[in-house]
Coordinates of C-alpha atoms in Angstrom, one line a residue:
Chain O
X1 CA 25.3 -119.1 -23.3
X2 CA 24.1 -115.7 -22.5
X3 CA 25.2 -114.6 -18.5
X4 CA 24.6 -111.8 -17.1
X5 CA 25.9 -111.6 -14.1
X6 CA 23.6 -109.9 -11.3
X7 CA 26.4 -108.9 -8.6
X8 CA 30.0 -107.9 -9.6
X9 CA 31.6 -105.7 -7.0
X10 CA 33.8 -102.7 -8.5
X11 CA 35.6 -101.2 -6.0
X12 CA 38.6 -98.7 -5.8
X13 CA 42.3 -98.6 -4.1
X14 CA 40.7 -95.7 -1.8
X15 CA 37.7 -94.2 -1.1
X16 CA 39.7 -90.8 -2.4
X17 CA 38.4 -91.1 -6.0
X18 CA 35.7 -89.2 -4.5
X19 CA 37.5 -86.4 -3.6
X20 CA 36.5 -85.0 -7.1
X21 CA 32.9 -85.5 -6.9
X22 CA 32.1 -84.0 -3.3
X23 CA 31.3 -80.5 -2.7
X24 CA 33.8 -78.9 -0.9
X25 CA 32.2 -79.5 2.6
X26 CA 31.6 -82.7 2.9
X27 CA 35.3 -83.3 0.4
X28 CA 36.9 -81.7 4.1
X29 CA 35.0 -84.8 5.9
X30 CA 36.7 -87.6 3.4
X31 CA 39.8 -86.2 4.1
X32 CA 40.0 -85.1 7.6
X33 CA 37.4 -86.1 9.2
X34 CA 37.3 -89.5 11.7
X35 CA 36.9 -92.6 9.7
X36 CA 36.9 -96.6 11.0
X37 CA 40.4 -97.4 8.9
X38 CA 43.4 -95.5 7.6
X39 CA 43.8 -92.9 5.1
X40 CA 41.7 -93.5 2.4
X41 CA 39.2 -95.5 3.8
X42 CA 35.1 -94.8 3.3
X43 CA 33.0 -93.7 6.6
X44 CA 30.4 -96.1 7.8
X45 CA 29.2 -97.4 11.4
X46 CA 31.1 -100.7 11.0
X47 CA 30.0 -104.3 11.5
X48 CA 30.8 -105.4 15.2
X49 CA 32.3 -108.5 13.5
X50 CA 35.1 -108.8 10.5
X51 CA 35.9 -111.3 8.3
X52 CA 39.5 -112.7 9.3
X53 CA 40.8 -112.9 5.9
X54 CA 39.5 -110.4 4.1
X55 CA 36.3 -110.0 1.7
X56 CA 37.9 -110.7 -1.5
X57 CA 39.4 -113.6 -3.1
X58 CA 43.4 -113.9 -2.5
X59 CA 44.2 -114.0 -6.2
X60 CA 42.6 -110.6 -6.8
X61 CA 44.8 -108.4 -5.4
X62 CA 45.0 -104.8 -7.2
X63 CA 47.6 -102.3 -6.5
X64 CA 46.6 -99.3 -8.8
X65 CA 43.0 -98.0 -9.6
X66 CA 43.4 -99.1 -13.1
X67 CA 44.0 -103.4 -11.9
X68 CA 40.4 -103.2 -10.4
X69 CA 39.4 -103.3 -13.8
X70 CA 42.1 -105.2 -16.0
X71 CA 41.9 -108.0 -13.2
X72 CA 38.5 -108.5 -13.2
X73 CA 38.3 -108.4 -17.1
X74 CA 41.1 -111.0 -17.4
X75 CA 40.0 -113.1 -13.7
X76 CA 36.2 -113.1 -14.6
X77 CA 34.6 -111.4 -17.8
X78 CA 37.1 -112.9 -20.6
X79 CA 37.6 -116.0 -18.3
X80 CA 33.8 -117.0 -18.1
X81 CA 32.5 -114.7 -21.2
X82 CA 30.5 -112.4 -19.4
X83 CA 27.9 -110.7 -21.5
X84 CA 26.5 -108.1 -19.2
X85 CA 28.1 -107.1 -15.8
X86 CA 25.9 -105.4 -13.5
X87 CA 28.2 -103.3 -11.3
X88 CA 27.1 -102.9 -6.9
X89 CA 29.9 -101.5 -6.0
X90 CA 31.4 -102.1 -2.6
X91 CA 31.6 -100.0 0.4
X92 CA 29.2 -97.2 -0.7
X93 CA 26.8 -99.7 0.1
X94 CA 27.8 -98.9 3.8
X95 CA 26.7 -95.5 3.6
X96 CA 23.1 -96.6 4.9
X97 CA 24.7 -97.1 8.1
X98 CA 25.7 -92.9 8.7
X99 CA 23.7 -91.1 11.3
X100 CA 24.2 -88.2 9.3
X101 CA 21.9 -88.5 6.2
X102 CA 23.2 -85.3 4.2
X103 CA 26.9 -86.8 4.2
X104 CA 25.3 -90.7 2.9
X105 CA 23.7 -88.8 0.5
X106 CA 27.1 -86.5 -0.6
X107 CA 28.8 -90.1 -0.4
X108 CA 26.6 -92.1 -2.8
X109 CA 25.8 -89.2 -4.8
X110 CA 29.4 -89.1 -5.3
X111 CA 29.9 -92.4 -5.9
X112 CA 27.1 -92.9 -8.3
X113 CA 28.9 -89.8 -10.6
X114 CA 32.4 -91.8 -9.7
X115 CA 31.1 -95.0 -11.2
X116 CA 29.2 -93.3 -14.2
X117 CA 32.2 -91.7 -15.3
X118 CA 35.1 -94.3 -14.5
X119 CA 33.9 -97.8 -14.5
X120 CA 30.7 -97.4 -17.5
X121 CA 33.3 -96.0 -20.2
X122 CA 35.6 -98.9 -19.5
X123 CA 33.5 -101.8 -20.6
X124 CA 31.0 -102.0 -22.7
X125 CA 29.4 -105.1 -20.4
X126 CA 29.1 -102.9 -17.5
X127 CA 25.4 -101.5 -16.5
X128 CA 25.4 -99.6 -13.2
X129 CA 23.5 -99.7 -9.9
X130 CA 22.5 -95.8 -8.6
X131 CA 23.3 -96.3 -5.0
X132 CA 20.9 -94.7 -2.3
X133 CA 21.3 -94.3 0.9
X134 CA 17.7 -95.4 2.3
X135 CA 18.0 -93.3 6.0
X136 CA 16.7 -90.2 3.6
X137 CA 14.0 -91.5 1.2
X138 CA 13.2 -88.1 -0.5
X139 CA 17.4 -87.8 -0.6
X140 CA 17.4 -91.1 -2.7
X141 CA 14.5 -90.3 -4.3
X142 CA 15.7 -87.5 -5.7
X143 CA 19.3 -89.7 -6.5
X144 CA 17.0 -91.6 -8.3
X145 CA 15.1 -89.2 -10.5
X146 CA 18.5 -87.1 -10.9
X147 CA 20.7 -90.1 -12.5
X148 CA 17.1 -93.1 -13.6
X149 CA 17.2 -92.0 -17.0
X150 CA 21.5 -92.9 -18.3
X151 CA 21.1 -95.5 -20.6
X152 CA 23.6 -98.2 -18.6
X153 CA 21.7 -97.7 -15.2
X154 CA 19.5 -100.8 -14.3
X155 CA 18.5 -100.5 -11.0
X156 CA 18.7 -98.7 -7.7
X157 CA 20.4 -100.6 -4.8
X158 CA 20.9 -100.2 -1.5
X159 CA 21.6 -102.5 1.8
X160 CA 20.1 -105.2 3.1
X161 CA 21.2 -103.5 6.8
X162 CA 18.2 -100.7 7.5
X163 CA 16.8 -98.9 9.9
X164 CA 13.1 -100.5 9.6
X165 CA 11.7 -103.0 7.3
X166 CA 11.6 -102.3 3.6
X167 CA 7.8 -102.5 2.7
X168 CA 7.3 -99.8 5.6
X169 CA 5.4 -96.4 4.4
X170 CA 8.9 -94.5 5.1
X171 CA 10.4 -96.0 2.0
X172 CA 8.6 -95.5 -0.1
X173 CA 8.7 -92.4 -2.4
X174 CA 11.8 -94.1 -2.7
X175 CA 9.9 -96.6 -5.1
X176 CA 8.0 -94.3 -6.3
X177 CA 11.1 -93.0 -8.1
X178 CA 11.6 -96.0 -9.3
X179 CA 8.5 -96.8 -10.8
X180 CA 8.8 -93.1 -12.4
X181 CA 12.4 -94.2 -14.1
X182 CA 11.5 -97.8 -14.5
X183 CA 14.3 -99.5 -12.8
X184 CA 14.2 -102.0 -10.4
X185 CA 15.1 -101.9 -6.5
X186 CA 17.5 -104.3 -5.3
X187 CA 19.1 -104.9 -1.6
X188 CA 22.4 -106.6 -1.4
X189 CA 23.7 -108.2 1.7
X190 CA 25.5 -105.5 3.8
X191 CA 25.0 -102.4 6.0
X192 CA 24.4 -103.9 9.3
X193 CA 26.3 -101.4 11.3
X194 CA 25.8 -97.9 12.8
X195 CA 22.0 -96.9 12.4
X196 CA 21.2 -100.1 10.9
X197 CA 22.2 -101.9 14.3
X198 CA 19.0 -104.4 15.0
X199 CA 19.6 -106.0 11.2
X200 CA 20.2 -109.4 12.7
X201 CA 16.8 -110.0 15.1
X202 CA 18.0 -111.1 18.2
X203 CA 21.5 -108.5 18.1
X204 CA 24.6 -108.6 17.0
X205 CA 26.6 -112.4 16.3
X206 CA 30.1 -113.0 17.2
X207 CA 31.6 -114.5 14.1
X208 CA 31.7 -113.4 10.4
X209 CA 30.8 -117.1 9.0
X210 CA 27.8 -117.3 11.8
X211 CA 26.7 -114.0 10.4
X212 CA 27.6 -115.0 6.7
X213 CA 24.6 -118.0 7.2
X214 CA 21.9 -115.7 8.6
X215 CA 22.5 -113.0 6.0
X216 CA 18.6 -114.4 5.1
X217 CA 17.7 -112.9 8.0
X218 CA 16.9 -109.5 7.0
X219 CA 16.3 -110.3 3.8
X220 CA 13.2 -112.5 4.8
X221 CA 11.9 -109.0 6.7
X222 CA 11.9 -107.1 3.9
X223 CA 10.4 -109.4 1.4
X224 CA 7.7 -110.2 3.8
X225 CA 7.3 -106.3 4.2
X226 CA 7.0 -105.3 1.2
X227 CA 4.2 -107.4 0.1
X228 CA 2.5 -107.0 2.6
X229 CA 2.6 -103.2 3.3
X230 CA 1.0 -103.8 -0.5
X231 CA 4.8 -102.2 -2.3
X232 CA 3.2 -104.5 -5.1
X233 CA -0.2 -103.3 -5.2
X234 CA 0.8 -99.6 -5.1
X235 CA 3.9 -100.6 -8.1
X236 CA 2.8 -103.6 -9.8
X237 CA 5.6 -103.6 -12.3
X238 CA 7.8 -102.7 -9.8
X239 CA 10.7 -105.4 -9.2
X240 CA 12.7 -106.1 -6.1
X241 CA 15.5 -107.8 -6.6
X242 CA 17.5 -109.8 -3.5
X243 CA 21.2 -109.9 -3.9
X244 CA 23.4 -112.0 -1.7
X245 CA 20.3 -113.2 0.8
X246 CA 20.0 -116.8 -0.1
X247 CA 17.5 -118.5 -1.8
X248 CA 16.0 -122.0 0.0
X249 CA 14.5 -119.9 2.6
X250 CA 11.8 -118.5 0.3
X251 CA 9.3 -121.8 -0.1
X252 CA 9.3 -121.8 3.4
X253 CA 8.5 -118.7 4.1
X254 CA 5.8 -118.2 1.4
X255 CA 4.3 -121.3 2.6
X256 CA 4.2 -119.8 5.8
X257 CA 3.1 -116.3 4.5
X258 CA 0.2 -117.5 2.5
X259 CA -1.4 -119.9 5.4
X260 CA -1.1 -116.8 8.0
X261 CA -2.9 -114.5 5.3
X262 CA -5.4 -116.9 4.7
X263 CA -6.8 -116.6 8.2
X264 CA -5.7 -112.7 8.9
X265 CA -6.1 -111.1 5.5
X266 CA -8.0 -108.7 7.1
X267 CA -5.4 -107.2 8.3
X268 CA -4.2 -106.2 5.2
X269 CA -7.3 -105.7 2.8
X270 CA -5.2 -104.0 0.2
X271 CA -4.0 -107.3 -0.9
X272 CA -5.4 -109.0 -3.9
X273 CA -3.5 -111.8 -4.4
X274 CA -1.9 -114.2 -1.9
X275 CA 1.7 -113.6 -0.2
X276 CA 3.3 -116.2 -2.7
X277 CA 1.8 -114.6 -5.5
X278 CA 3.3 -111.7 -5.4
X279 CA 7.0 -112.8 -4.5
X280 CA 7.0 -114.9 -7.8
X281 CA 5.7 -111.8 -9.8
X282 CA 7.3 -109.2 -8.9
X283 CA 10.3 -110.6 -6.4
X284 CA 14.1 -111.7 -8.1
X285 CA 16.5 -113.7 -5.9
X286 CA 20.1 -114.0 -6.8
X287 CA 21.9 -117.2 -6.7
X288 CA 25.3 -116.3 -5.0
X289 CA 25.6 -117.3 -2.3
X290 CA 23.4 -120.8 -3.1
X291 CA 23.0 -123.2 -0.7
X292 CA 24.9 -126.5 -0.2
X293 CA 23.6 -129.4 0.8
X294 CA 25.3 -132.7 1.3
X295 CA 22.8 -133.7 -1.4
X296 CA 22.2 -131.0 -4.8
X297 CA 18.8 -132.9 -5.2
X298 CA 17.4 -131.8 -1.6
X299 CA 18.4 -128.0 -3.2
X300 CA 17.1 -128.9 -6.4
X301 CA 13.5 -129.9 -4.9
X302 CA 13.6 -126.7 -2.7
X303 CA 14.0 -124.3 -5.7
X304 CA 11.6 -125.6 -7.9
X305 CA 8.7 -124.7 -4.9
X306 CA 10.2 -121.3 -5.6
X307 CA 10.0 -121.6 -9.6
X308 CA 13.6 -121.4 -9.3
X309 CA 13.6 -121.4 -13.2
X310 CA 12.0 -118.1 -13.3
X311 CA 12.8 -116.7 -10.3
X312 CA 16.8 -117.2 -9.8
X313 CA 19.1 -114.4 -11.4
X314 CA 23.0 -115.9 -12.0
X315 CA 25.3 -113.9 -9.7
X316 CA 29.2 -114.5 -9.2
X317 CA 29.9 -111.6 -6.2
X318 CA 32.8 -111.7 -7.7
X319 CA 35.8 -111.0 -6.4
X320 CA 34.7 -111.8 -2.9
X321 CA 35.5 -115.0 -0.6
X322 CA 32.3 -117.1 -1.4
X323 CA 32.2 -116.1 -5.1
X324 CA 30.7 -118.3 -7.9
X325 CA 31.9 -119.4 -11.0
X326 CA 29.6 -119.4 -14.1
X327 CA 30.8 -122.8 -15.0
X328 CA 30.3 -124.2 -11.5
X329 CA 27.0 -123.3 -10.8
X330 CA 24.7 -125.9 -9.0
X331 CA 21.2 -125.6 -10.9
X332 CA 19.0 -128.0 -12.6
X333 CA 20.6 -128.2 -16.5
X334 CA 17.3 -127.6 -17.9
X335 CA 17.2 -124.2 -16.2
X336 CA 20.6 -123.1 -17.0
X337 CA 19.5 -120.5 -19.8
X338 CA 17.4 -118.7 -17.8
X339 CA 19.3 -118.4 -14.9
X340 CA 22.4 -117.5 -16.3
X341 CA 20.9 -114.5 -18.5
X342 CA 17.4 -115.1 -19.9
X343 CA 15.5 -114.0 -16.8
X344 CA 17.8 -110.8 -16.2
X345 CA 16.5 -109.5 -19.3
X346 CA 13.1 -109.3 -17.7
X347 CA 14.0 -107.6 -14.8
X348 CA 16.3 -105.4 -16.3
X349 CA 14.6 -103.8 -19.4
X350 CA 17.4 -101.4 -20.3
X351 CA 19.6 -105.0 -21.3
X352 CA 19.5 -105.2 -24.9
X353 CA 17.7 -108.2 -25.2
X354 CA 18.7 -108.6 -29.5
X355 CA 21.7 -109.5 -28.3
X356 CA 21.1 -112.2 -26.1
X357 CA 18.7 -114.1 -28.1
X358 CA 21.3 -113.9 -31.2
X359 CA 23.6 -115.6 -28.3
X360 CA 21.1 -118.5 -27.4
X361 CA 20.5 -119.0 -31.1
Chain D
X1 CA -35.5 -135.3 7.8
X2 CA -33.5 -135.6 11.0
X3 CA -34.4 -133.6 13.8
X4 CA -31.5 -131.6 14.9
X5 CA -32.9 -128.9 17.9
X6 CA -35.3 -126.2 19.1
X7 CA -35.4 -122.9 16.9
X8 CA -35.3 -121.5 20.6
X9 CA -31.5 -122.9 21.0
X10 CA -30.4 -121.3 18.0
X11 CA -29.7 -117.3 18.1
X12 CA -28.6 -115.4 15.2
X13 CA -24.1 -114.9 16.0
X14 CA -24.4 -118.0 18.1
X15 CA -24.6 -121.3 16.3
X16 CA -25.7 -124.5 18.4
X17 CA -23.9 -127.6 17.9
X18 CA -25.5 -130.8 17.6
X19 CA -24.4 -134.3 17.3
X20 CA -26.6 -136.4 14.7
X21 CA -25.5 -139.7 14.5
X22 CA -21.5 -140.2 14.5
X23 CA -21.4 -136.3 13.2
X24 CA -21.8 -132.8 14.8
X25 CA -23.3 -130.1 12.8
X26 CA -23.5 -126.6 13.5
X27 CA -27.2 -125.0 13.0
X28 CA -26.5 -121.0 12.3
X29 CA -30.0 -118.6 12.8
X30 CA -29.3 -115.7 10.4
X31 CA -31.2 -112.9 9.6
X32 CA -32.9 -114.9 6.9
X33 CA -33.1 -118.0 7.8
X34 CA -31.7 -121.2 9.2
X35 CA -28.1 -123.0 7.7
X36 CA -26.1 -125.6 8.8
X37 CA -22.5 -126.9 8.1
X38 CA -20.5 -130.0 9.4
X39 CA -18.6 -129.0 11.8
X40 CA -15.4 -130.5 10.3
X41 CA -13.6 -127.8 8.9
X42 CA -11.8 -128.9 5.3
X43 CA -8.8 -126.6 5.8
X44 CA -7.4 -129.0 8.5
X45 CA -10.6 -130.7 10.4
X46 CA -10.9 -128.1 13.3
X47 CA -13.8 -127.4 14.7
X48 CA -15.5 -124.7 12.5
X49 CA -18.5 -123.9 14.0
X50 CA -17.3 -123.5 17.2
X51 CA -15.1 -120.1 16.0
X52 CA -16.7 -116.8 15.9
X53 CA -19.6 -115.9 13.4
X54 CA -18.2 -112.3 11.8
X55 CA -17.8 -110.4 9.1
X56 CA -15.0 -109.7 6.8
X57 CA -12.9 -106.9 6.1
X58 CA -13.4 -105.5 2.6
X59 CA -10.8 -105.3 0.1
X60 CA -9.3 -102.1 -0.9
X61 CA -6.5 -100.2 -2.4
X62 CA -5.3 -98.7 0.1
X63 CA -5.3 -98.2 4.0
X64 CA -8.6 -98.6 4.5
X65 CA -10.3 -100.7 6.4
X66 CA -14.4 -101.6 5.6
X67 CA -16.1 -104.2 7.7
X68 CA -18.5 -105.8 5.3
X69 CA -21.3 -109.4 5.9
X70 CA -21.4 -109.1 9.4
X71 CA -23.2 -112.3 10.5
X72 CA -22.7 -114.0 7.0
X73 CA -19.4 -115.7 8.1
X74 CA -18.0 -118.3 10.5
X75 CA -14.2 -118.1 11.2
X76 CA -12.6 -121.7 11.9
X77 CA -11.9 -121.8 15.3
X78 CA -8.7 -123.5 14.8
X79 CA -7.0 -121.3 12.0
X80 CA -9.3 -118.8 11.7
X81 CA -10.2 -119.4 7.9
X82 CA -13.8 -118.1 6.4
X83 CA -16.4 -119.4 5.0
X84 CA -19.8 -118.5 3.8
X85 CA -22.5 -119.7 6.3
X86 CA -25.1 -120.6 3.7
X87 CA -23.1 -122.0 0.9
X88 CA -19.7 -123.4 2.8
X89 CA -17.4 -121.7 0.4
X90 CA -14.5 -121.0 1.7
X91 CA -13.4 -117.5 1.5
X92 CA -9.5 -117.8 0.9
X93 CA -9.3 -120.8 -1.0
X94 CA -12.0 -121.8 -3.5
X95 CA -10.9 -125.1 -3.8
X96 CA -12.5 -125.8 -0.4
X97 CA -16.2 -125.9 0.6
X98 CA -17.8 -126.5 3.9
X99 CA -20.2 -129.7 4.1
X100 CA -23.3 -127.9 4.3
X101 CA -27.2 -129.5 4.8
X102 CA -30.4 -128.1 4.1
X103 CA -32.7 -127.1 6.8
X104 CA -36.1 -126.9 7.5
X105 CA -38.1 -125.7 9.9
X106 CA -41.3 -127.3 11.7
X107 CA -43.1 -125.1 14.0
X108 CA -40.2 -125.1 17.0
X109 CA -38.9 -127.7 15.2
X110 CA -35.5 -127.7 13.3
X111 CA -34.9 -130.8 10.7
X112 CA -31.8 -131.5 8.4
X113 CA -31.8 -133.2 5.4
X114 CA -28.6 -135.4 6.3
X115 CA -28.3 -137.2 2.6
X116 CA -28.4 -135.4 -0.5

């Protein structure tokens, strides 16, 4: 079976590997300026909550720069015969949360070159995420335009923590880059600290597994923004892809959406379609984490309202705490072909599709 | 040919209600003419004729906003949901139509034709 696998985290022994890639101002800030951790450790407004054992798995446990990569070939690309591994990094993604925009933008910029040059080469699975840091929209834009055309680049990414709601006018030359490149824009759960500090509505929560469950929460705002400050109509082959949000939410929400616009749409005349139909054409939801019910057939049902078979992307988050194994996947059997791989291929154009079908054959 | 009301209790923006039978009807005066629909809406059985008699807002591709059929529309008063006075089509779902009855007027005299 072709899998590609929509949400592997690369990440590094220290945030120091950027030291080569920063200008010389901001390379003084890495190394002495304040940071939340020890030597080494990446700048961002942290979470007011942590997880008590850690983000990764315990059996992934790398010592040099060089494990990162030999572990997660052996632990997860060999192991589950990964075709295509589409990297979204780690921390970076915690850039979003800086009050100072031109050092997010040295970080991810530095980052983005990091990743092009060490982790691409490595493997020929790999395809990389440009990461932006959305508090500057003509910064990421221009991120976007500056690194949109390497061949293993398949989409922009950034967190799922913000400072306002996706779809709002704000952010968007930064999908205006896209469209210009042709690459998708994806949010991954994350980036709730610092500037991004009203991510969960009603303020902060306590616990990392209470905050874990309502990482929907701000990924329902920015799908519901983005249609309908029309994203869709403005970018109709633009796709926005939700990594890490959840999934069963979505019927209800649609349902939800498409009764309120049926008795407001004046509010929004720029919309041709209804709310629904635009999530399904032009909205991608990754399976990790998927939900659990008691029963798989109460998930089951749920999906399909989504058209889960079209609609889901397979993703592991590997190596973190609540990954998912490819083989260990709960998902109708019928649907398994498109979710593992067949519907990356129309999100992510640059995947060579020959390849896969030659697999499925 | 049921009788339903006075042309003098019907204004154009404000519908008058009458009960016929075991039904209620809304009569509509439009710049036209007379309409008249059930007063059953078929999104979820509110009572349609008792919203507000509008206009919609045109749609555009971008922020723009164009108020277009003023008069022409009655929004559900329960949910809000349009529909074309004259020919009960629903505005947001064309699966759903508004009973609607022909009218005729008599002098002062306002009839339906309740079967069709």
């Amino acid at each position: 079976m072709f899998i590609v696998d929509t949400d592997v985290h690369n990440y590094w022994s220290s945030a120091e590997v950027l030291l080569p890639y920063l200008e010389p101002y901001w390379r003084d800030f890495l190394v002495r300026g304040e940071k939340p951790g020890p030597r080494g450790s990446f700048p961002h407004g942290h979470r007011p909550w942590l997880h008590p054992e850690g983000f990764s798995r315990h059996d992934i446990r790398p010592e040099t720069e060089d494990d990162n990569y030999l572990i997660m070939k052996e632990k997860h690309l060999d192991l589950y015969d990964i075709d295509v591994a589409i990297l979204t990094a780690d921390e970076p993604l915690e850039a979003s949360t800086l009050a100072n925009y031109h050092y997010a933008n040295a970080l991810v910029k530095a980052y983005n070159d990091y990743m092009i040059d060490w982790w691409l080469p490595k493997d020929s699975r790999f395809k990389g995420s440009i990461i932006i840091s959305p508090t500057d929209p003509h910064g990421a834009a221009a991120e976007i335009r500056r690194l949109g055309g390497h061949k293993d680049i398949v989409q922009v990414l950034a967190s799922h923590g913000s400072q306002r709601p996706y779809g709002d006018p704000f952010y968007h030359p930064i999908y205006e880059a896209c469209a210009e490149v042709g690459l998708p824009f994806a949010i991954h759960f994350g980036g709730q600290g610092g500037v991004n500090h009203n991510a969960i509505a009603s303020g902060p929560t306590t616990y990392y597994w209470e905050t874990h469950a309502l990482l929907a929460q701000p990924a329902m705002t920015h799908v519901v923004s983005m249609i309908s400050n029309g994203v869709f109509e403005k970018y109709p082959d633009l796709y926005f892809v939700v990594i890490e949000c959840g999934v069963s939410w979505v019927p209800s929400l649609m349902w939800r959406l498409d009764a309120n616009f049926k008795a407001l749409r004046k509010e929004t005349p720029w919309l041709k379609m209804l709310p629904s139909e635009y999530c399904r054409r032009n909205i991608r939801f990754s399976t990790q984490p998927l939900e659990q019910p008691q029963n798989v057939r109460h998930l089951w049902e749920t999906l399909e309202h989504m058209d889960g078979q079209n609609t889901l992307l397979f993703a592991s988050d590997y190596p973190h705490w609540d990954f998912d194994a490819p083989t260990n996947l709960h998902i109708p059997p019928a649907w398994r072909d498109k979710v593992m791989g067949l519907n990356a291929l129309e999100v992510y154009k640059r995947i060579e599709a020959p390849a896969a079908a030659a697999r499925v054959a | 040919m049921t009788f339903a009301c006075k042309a003098a209790e019907v204004a154009v923006g404000k519908p008058r209600i009458v009960t016929i039978g075991r039904i209620r009807v809304g009569i509509f005066q439009l710049e036209d003419g007379y309409a008249a629909l059930l007063n059953i809406c078929p999104h979820r059985a509110g009572q349609l004729c008792e919203g507000p008699v509008s206009g919609t807002t045109r749609q555009t591709d971008k922020a723009e906003f164009v108020y277009e059929r003023a008069g022409e529309l009655i929004r559900c008063a329960w949910h809000g949901w349009e529909f074309d006075i004259r020919s009960g089509k629903c505005l947001v779902d064309e699966k759903l139509r508004a009973r609607t009855f022909p009218v005729h007027v008599d002098g002062d005299d306002i009839y339906l034709e309740m079967r069709r």
